[in-house]
Amino acid sequence: MPRRSVVDHTLRKRAVLADVRAGRVALAEVCDATPHLVQAARHHGEETADRCPVCQNTLLTRVNYVYGEALGTVAGQAKRERELARMDAMQDEFTVWSVEVCRSCRWNHLAVSYVLGAEPVPGRAPRRQRRGG
């Protein structure tokens, strides 16, 4: 599934971690995942091969959240990669925010955001309207 408008937040992550290691930012400020995010990681996330950069004890979990006008009640929900692939084929354009979470120390960081779904075409009706009649 081809990603568009990709924004990689790796440089921001490095800067935050450098600030933590230098004592400019407290651990409590970066290990602050909400209970809702930790639950989403547990139930809807996908484990990565990367260790937590803070505690080094746990593999990070990636949680993908979807947002877009055409998504209706699905907007704001966490989705696995296979669900994103299905949505990419069926939905109009939507944005994915991919957050890495440590379920142990609660580190969390927006890793990347990107766009999936059908690109808008001038003069073409959105998919949801074409299907509905």
Coordinates of C-alpha atoms in Angstrom, one line a residue, residues 4-128:
R4 CA 1.7 9.5 0.6
S5 CA 2.6 12.7 2.4
V6 CA 4.8 10.8 4.8
V7 CA 6.1 12.7 7.8
D8 CA 8.8 10.9 9.7
H9 CA 9.3 12.1 13.3
T10 CA 12.6 10.4 14.0
L11 CA 14.6 13.6 14.3
R12 CA 12.1 14.9 17.0
K13 CA 12.4 11.6 18.8
R14 CA 16.2 11.8 18.8
A15 CA 16.0 15.4 20.2
V16 CA 13.6 14.4 23.0
L17 CA 15.8 11.4 24.0
A18 CA 18.9 13.6 24.0
D19 CA 17.0 16.1 26.3
V20 CA 16.1 13.2 28.6
R21 CA 19.6 11.9 28.7
A22 CA 21.0 15.4 29.4
G23 CA 18.5 15.9 32.2
R24 CA 16.6 18.7 30.5
V25 CA 13.4 16.7 30.3
A26 CA 12.1 14.5 33.1
L27 CA 11.2 10.9 32.4
A28 CA 7.7 11.6 33.6
E29 CA 7.3 13.9 30.7
V30 CA 8.0 11.3 28.1
C31 CA 6.8 8.2 29.8
D32 CA 3.3 9.5 30.0
A33 CA 1.2 7.2 27.8
T34 CA -2.4 7.4 28.9
P35 CA -4.2 4.2 30.1
H36 CA -6.2 4.4 26.9
L37 CA -3.1 4.4 24.7
V38 CA -1.5 1.5 26.7
Q39 CA -4.8 -0.5 26.2
A40 CA -4.8 0.3 22.5
A41 CA -1.2 -0.9 22.3
R42 CA -2.2 -4.2 24.1
H43 CA -5.3 -4.9 22.0
H44 CA -4.7 -3.2 18.6
G45 CA -1.0 -2.6 18.4
E46 CA 1.7 -4.6 16.6
E47 CA 5.0 -5.4 18.3
T48 CA 8.1 -4.1 16.6
A49 CA 11.7 -5.4 16.6
D50 CA 12.8 -2.2 18.4
R51 CA 13.5 -2.0 22.1
C52 CA 12.2 0.9 24.1
P53 CA 14.8 3.7 23.9
V54 CA 14.1 4.6 27.6
C55 CA 13.9 1.4 29.6
Q56 CA 15.5 -1.0 27.1
N57 CA 13.4 -3.8 28.7
T58 CA 10.5 -4.1 26.3
L59 CA 9.9 -4.2 22.6
L60 CA 8.0 -1.2 21.3
T61 CA 4.4 -1.7 20.1
R62 CA 3.2 0.4 17.1
V63 CA -0.4 1.7 17.3
N64 CA -2.0 3.1 14.1
Y65 CA -4.8 5.7 14.5
V66 CA -6.9 6.7 11.5
Y67 CA -8.5 10.1 10.8
G68 CA -10.5 11.5 7.9
E69 CA -13.8 13.0 7.0
A70 CA -15.0 10.0 5.0
L71 CA -14.4 7.6 7.9
G72 CA -17.3 8.6 10.0
T73 CA -17.4 6.7 13.3
V74 CA -14.2 4.9 12.4
A75 CA -12.2 8.1 12.7
G76 CA -9.9 8.1 15.8
Q77 CA -9.9 4.3 16.0
A78 CA -6.7 2.1 16.3
K79 CA -6.2 -0.2 13.3
R80 CA -3.7 -3.0 12.6
E81 CA -1.7 -3.1 9.3
R82 CA -4.0 -5.6 7.7
E83 CA -7.0 -3.4 8.4
L84 CA -5.1 -0.4 7.0
A85 CA -4.5 -2.3 3.8
R86 CA -8.3 -3.1 3.5
M87 CA -9.2 0.5 4.2
D88 CA -6.7 1.8 1.7
A89 CA -8.4 -0.2 -1.0
M90 CA -12.0 0.8 0.0
Q91 CA -11.9 4.3 1.5
D92 CA -11.3 7.8 0.3
E93 CA -8.2 9.6 1.5
F94 CA -7.5 9.3 5.2
T95 CA -4.5 10.0 7.5
V96 CA -2.7 7.4 9.7
W97 CA -0.8 8.5 12.8
S98 CA 1.5 5.7 13.9
V99 CA 2.6 5.9 17.6
E100 CA 5.2 3.8 19.3
V101 CA 4.4 2.8 22.8
C102 CA 6.3 1.0 25.5
R103 CA 3.8 -1.0 27.5
S104 CA 6.3 -1.2 30.4
C105 CA 7.6 2.3 31.1
R106 CA 4.8 4.1 29.1
W107 CA 7.2 5.9 26.7
N108 CA 5.2 7.0 23.6
H109 CA 6.1 9.0 20.6
L110 CA 4.4 9.8 17.3
A111 CA 6.7 7.9 14.9
V112 CA 5.2 8.7 11.5
S113 CA 2.1 10.0 9.9
Y114 CA 1.0 9.4 6.3
V115 CA -2.0 9.4 3.9
L116 CA -3.7 6.3 2.5
G117 CA -6.9 5.8 0.5
A118 CA -8.1 7.1 -2.9
E119 CA -6.6 10.4 -3.8
P120 CA -9.2 13.1 -4.5
V121 CA -9.8 13.6 -8.2
P122 CA -11.4 16.9 -9.3
G123 CA -14.9 16.2 -10.6
R124 CA -15.1 12.7 -9.2
A125 CA -17.6 12.0 -6.5
P126 CA -16.2 10.6 -3.3
R127 CA -16.4 6.8 -2.9
R128 CA -18.9 6.8 -0.2

